[in-house]
Structures are given as C-alpha cells and as structure tokens.
Amino acid sequence: MGIVLDRFFPGNENTKSTDVFVMTYPKCGTTWTQEIVWTMRNNPNLDNPAGKKFIFVRSPFLEMDMLFHKPSLKMMPSWNDPLARAFLQLCPFKNPLNGFMLQMSEAIPEPRTIKTHLPFSLLPPSLLDVSKVIYMARNPKDVIISYHHHCRINAMHDFVSSFEDFVQYFVDDDLLYGPYWLHLKEAMERKDHPNLHIVFFEDMKTNPVGELSRLNIFLGTNLTEPQLENIAKYTSFSEMKVRMEASGFNEDVLPTFKKDVIRDEGGFFRKGESGTWKEKLTPELDEKVDRWIQEHTSDLGVDFRFGV
C-alpha cells in the first residue's frame, strides 16, 4: 500500500493547497464528516447536481484499494454500481486493478475532499504544510459497537467471531488500522497546527450548527448562518440515508455486503447515535474498555463524552 500511495504523494506534488483530507479511525463519523465538508465547499446552496452522487464518487476513500484482493475482481465494484460508473467517467482507459479509488482521488475536480483512515505516521510528514486535515474523533465505546457491526456486514472484513472476541481485539490493539489510541495520539500531538481541525462526533451530534460554524472558519467558506442551518439539516442522518440509497448505493446488490447480517442487524447506515454502547457492553466488557481508556488515553488531553 505504501508503494501505491507513493504515487499519490511523490514529493507532495499531487497534493494541493485546496485539498481537504477527512481523517478518522474507522467508524468515528467519517461518512458524515465527508458529506458535511463536501457540501460546505461544493454545494453550499444545496443546488449542485453532483450532490446526488454517491459520497465516495465525490469524496474518494484514498486507501480503499488495499481492502480488495487485487488478483480478483470478485470484490471489486460491479460495473453497474455508482463507483464503477464514476471510475469509467473520471478515469477512461485506465485499469481499475491499478487502484480504482486511488485513481479517482487523483481525477476528481477541485476542490478535492478526500477520506482516509490512515494515521499521520502513514502519510507524508509535510501533509499539514500543504493541505488541510479535519480529524473526527469519537468515544471508544461507541467506536467498538459501530466497528464491530461494520466488520460483520462487510465481506471485505468478514468478521464471524463473537462480540466478546472483537472487544478483546480492540483492547489488544489488534484490528485493521491498528490502535485507536495511537491514531488519536498522533492527531492530538498536532492539534495546534493551523491546518488541522479536530472535531468530536458527540459535539457534532449535540450542536451541529455550532460545529459547522467552527468548520466554516477553518475552511474559509464564508457561509451564512442560514446556509449552515440548511446544511446541518441536509447532512442529518435521516436525510443522508435517503440520499445514499437514491444515489445507487444498494447494499442488496453490492458484493461487498453480507445480506443476512444486514437483514438481522441493519446496514451501513445503522443508527448514527451516541451512547449505543450501553445496549451492548456487559458490565465486564465495559470495565475492560474503561481500563483500556485509562491506560492509553488519560494523558492525551481528551475528555470523552459517552452519551448525548
């Protein structure tokens, strides 16, 4: 993957000052943040026809190609889904096996909003000196619940063991993308950089317009209060879910999703809430996660909110 990303970041000449990277550990509100940022920058009046396209078409997932088995097209997007159609439009005559999402990241029009779950240590050291980064964080207990569900419904992860095992993998720092605390630590160490903006999922839930106002200043989008209020409603969970389905993102036909798990437990857009960990973590598991939080995050200067 590092070799592939080197093509995107050779000397940072492919990174632009107008680029905004949405960086999160998995299941910390990534899609929500992507939609908010892209809308603020590209669709402030909610009249851009491109807003109807699937979010990954407008805001590509930089390293998504690493999740696919490269010699096989079985897990690649079907040529009938929105990602494949966008690839053919943006990258004509190019081979998707050379990194379909990476090539889309290169090809989308400016200003680009690009998603990544990679931590700062796996991206160019000079990234913040060139582009802006918005880092979304979330309390670890809800991350566990959402990440477990994601790994259950997503055939690329294909997690089939118990929830208790998943919690153990989390506290052992043994999940894809590595330790959450280290991912968060690398962001917090850079929190004073003028090109980094840190936002918490729980704050966005309780005060979306206020958080959008902070983003408005950081991004320099100069949006009015009515525009921000409209965008907050437009990017609400319920409205995003409807638009996602209308854009062609159909979990029933995409090969990367496990239909039986979705039928029983919900799909990619499940709840979008804070505090759902209370429904799933037993007292023993809750205590285990509390010990992990105390051991690994107590010195990060982060005050997690575990429900709103």
XYZ file of C-alpha atoms in Angstrom:
308
model
C 0.000 0.000 0.000
C 2.870 2.352 0.757
C 4.190 1.938 -2.780
C 0.753 2.743 -4.208
C 0.371 5.841 -2.032
C 3.823 6.994 -3.083
C 2.289 7.543 -6.498
C -0.260 9.896 -4.994
C 2.219 11.696 -2.743
C 5.509 11.848 -4.689
C 7.157 14.844 -3.098
C 3.610 16.037 -2.347
C 3.274 17.478 -5.858
C -0.067 15.684 -6.226
C -1.331 17.215 -3.003
C -2.826 20.651 -3.400
C -3.345 23.570 -1.056
C -7.061 23.348 -1.839
C -7.251 19.687 -0.724
C -9.031 18.791 2.488
C -8.424 15.349 3.987
C -11.098 13.921 6.274
C -9.123 11.696 8.632
C -10.695 9.337 11.136
C -10.193 5.998 12.784
C -12.872 3.686 11.327
C -16.441 4.331 12.455
C -15.885 7.729 14.031
C -18.330 9.588 11.804
C -16.315 9.537 8.595
C -19.115 9.497 6.027
C -20.988 12.173 7.939
C -17.925 14.424 8.026
C -17.226 13.825 4.330
C -20.754 14.871 3.436
C -20.607 17.969 5.623
C -17.238 19.131 4.288
C -18.014 18.414 0.630
C -21.372 20.169 0.926
C -19.898 23.238 2.602
C -17.240 23.544 -0.093
C -19.090 22.378 -3.205
C -22.818 22.655 -2.546
C -23.489 25.476 -0.059
C -26.869 26.310 -1.578
C -27.839 22.642 -1.949
C -28.395 23.045 -5.686
C -25.327 21.274 -7.104
C -26.495 18.274 -9.202
C -23.331 16.412 -8.174
C -24.700 16.312 -4.631
C -26.937 13.444 -5.722
C -23.940 11.236 -6.489
C -22.668 8.606 -4.062
C -20.339 10.200 -1.476
C -17.309 8.077 -2.472
C -17.659 9.420 -6.011
C -17.451 12.997 -4.752
C -15.053 12.322 -1.871
C -12.944 9.211 -2.569
C -11.578 6.846 0.065
C -7.821 7.180 -0.526
C -6.561 3.733 0.535
C -9.709 1.694 -0.108
C -7.927 -0.410 -2.739
C -5.909 -2.155 -0.046
C -9.104 -3.807 1.199
C -9.592 -5.680 -2.073
C -7.924 -8.871 -3.205
C -6.049 -7.436 -6.170
C -5.766 -10.530 -8.437
C -9.530 -10.954 -8.374
C -12.408 -8.732 -9.428
C -14.854 -10.608 -7.205
C -14.787 -7.950 -4.517
C -14.339 -5.029 -6.884
C -17.396 -2.876 -7.575
C -19.824 -4.289 -10.090
C -19.822 -2.305 -13.309
C -23.441 -1.455 -12.584
C -22.793 0.343 -9.297
C -22.125 4.091 -8.829
C -18.403 3.701 -8.091
C -17.776 1.772 -11.289
C -19.737 4.224 -13.398
C -17.831 7.126 -11.852
C -14.500 5.405 -12.481
C -15.321 4.947 -16.156
C -16.265 8.620 -16.401
C -13.338 10.064 -14.440
C -10.637 7.605 -15.490
C -11.332 6.479 -19.069
C -8.893 3.935 -20.493
C -7.385 3.269 -17.054
C -7.182 -0.103 -15.318
C -9.129 -0.313 -12.021
C -6.728 -3.002 -10.814
C -4.069 -0.293 -10.590
C -6.096 1.289 -7.795
C -9.582 2.348 -8.794
C -10.174 4.571 -5.743
C -6.658 5.994 -5.776
C -7.049 6.965 -9.424
C -10.405 8.552 -8.666
C -8.772 10.558 -5.861
C -6.357 11.932 -8.440
C -9.082 12.658 -11.002
C -11.916 14.334 -9.086
C -12.280 18.073 -9.736
C -11.030 20.660 -7.276
C -11.569 21.485 -4.533
C -10.960 17.886 -3.504
C -12.248 16.361 -0.278
C -10.521 13.014 0.329
C -11.243 10.447 3.012
C -8.577 8.431 4.826
C -8.429 6.177 7.866
C -4.628 6.242 7.786
C -2.924 7.928 10.745
C -0.483 10.778 10.281
C 2.502 8.420 10.601
C 1.467 6.623 7.382
C 1.013 9.828 5.396
C 3.643 12.322 4.212
C 5.179 14.303 7.117
C 4.577 17.517 5.196
C 0.861 16.842 4.577
C -0.300 19.530 7.013
C 2.058 22.060 5.477
C 0.344 21.631 2.108
C -3.282 20.652 2.726
C -5.907 20.930 5.438
C -6.946 17.972 7.579
C -10.180 17.562 9.520
C -9.853 14.887 12.180
C -13.079 13.418 13.595
C -12.830 11.535 16.899
C -15.424 9.542 18.831
C -15.653 7.908 22.239
C -14.045 4.434 22.110
C -17.092 2.544 23.389
C -19.300 3.644 20.503
C -16.390 3.081 18.112
C -16.281 -0.554 19.207
C -20.009 -1.050 18.649
C -20.024 0.583 15.223
C -16.756 -1.001 14.070
C -17.947 -4.469 15.103
C -21.154 -4.011 13.099
C -19.171 -2.733 10.108
C -16.824 -5.722 10.181
C -19.831 -8.053 10.419
C -21.741 -6.639 7.431
C -18.714 -6.037 5.223
C -17.480 -9.099 3.369
C -14.069 -7.462 2.926
C -13.617 -7.771 6.699
C -15.795 -10.881 7.138
C -15.654 -10.931 10.942
C -17.507 -14.030 12.147
C -16.327 -14.459 15.737
C -18.098 -13.246 18.887
C -18.614 -9.669 20.036
C -16.555 -10.501 23.134
C -13.670 -11.519 20.878
C -13.984 -8.252 18.941
C -13.751 -6.216 22.146
C -10.646 -8.190 23.082
C -9.101 -7.496 19.678
C -9.825 -3.799 20.199
C -8.191 -3.584 23.633
C -5.283 -5.674 22.327
C -4.838 -3.084 19.531
C -5.211 -5.907 17.029
C -7.735 -4.582 14.484
C -7.288 -3.227 10.968
C -5.777 0.286 11.147
C -4.117 -0.564 14.444
C -4.559 1.004 17.883
C -7.232 3.687 18.128
C -5.368 5.408 20.948
C -2.221 5.765 18.833
C -4.221 7.056 15.852
C -5.794 9.661 18.161
C -2.477 10.454 19.868
C -0.835 11.333 16.556
C -3.634 13.803 15.850
C -3.580 15.347 19.309
C 0.177 15.878 19.052
C -0.520 18.123 16.047
C -3.621 19.845 17.414
C -2.040 23.312 17.332
C -1.118 23.150 13.648
C -3.159 25.788 11.788
C -4.078 23.304 9.049
C -5.560 20.735 11.451
C -9.091 20.929 12.818
C -10.208 18.363 15.402
C -13.906 17.739 15.979
C -15.688 15.172 18.150
C -18.639 13.104 16.987
C -20.550 13.817 20.190
C -20.122 17.590 19.821
C -21.378 17.419 16.245
C -24.443 15.487 17.422
C -25.373 17.935 20.181
C -24.529 21.194 18.382
C -24.270 20.652 14.605
C -24.694 24.299 13.619
C -22.080 25.372 16.164
C -19.593 22.814 14.881
C -20.340 23.766 11.283
C -19.627 27.375 12.243
C -16.190 26.312 13.513
C -15.600 24.403 10.274
C -16.748 27.458 8.314
C -13.940 29.491 9.860
C -11.348 26.725 9.393
C -12.279 26.094 5.764
C -12.738 29.758 4.907
C -16.048 29.001 3.207
C -17.724 32.219 4.427
C -21.173 30.673 4.635
C -24.072 32.486 6.245
C -25.969 31.303 9.296
C -28.999 30.251 7.191
C -26.718 28.304 4.859
C -25.128 26.498 7.809
C -28.531 25.678 9.278
C -29.694 24.281 5.953
C -26.528 22.211 5.592
C -26.917 20.860 9.139
C -30.393 19.602 8.229
C -29.263 18.360 4.813
C -26.462 16.302 6.392
C -28.603 14.837 9.168
C -28.565 11.051 9.496
C -32.095 10.570 8.163
C -31.623 12.760 5.077
C -28.206 11.297 4.265
C -29.596 7.772 4.460
C -32.333 8.581 1.950
C -29.882 10.258 -0.447
C -27.379 7.425 -0.126
C -29.994 4.915 -1.255
C -31.166 7.199 -4.068
C -27.567 7.574 -5.327
C -27.408 3.888 -6.231
C -25.705 2.646 -3.061
C -27.746 -0.556 -2.747
C -26.484 -2.975 -0.098
C -28.745 -5.694 -1.500
C -26.774 -5.968 -4.734
C -23.254 -4.818 -3.857
C -20.985 -7.878 -3.422
C -19.088 -6.291 -0.539
C -22.036 -6.544 1.876
C -23.422 -9.570 3.714
C -27.155 -9.544 3.185
C -28.042 -11.895 6.044
C -26.311 -9.726 8.652
C -27.838 -6.545 7.220
C -31.294 -8.115 7.335
C -30.915 -9.026 11.009
C -28.824 -6.156 12.363
C -29.061 -3.185 9.994
C -26.892 -1.868 7.196
C -24.173 0.697 6.550
C -26.421 3.444 7.909
C -27.493 1.804 11.154
C -28.256 4.365 13.904
C -25.777 7.227 13.807
C -26.270 7.831 17.506
C -24.120 8.293 20.576
C -24.374 6.043 23.625
C -25.484 2.832 21.907
C -22.641 1.034 23.670
C -24.895 0.892 26.743
C -27.099 -1.611 24.902
C -24.256 -3.985 24.071
C -21.358 -3.766 26.528
C -21.844 -6.007 29.542
C -20.517 -4.721 32.898
C -17.451 -6.948 32.462
C -16.733 -5.710 28.944
C -17.410 -2.119 29.989
C -14.855 -2.451 32.769
C -12.336 -3.912 30.319
C -12.751 -0.967 27.942
C -12.570 1.507 30.848
C -9.193 0.041 31.822
C -8.003 0.402 28.224
C -9.171 4.043 28.123
C -7.439 4.849 31.395
C -4.205 3.151 30.364
C -3.924 4.548 26.849
C -5.771 7.868 26.632
C -5.566 9.507 30.055
C -2.555 11.589 29.012
C -3.920 12.731 25.629
C -5.911 15.653 26.956
C -9.135 14.172 25.610
C -12.364 14.280 27.618
C -14.569 11.642 26.022
C -18.348 12.001 26.205
C -20.060 8.605 26.374
C -23.604 9.651 25.502
C -25.507 12.745 24.383
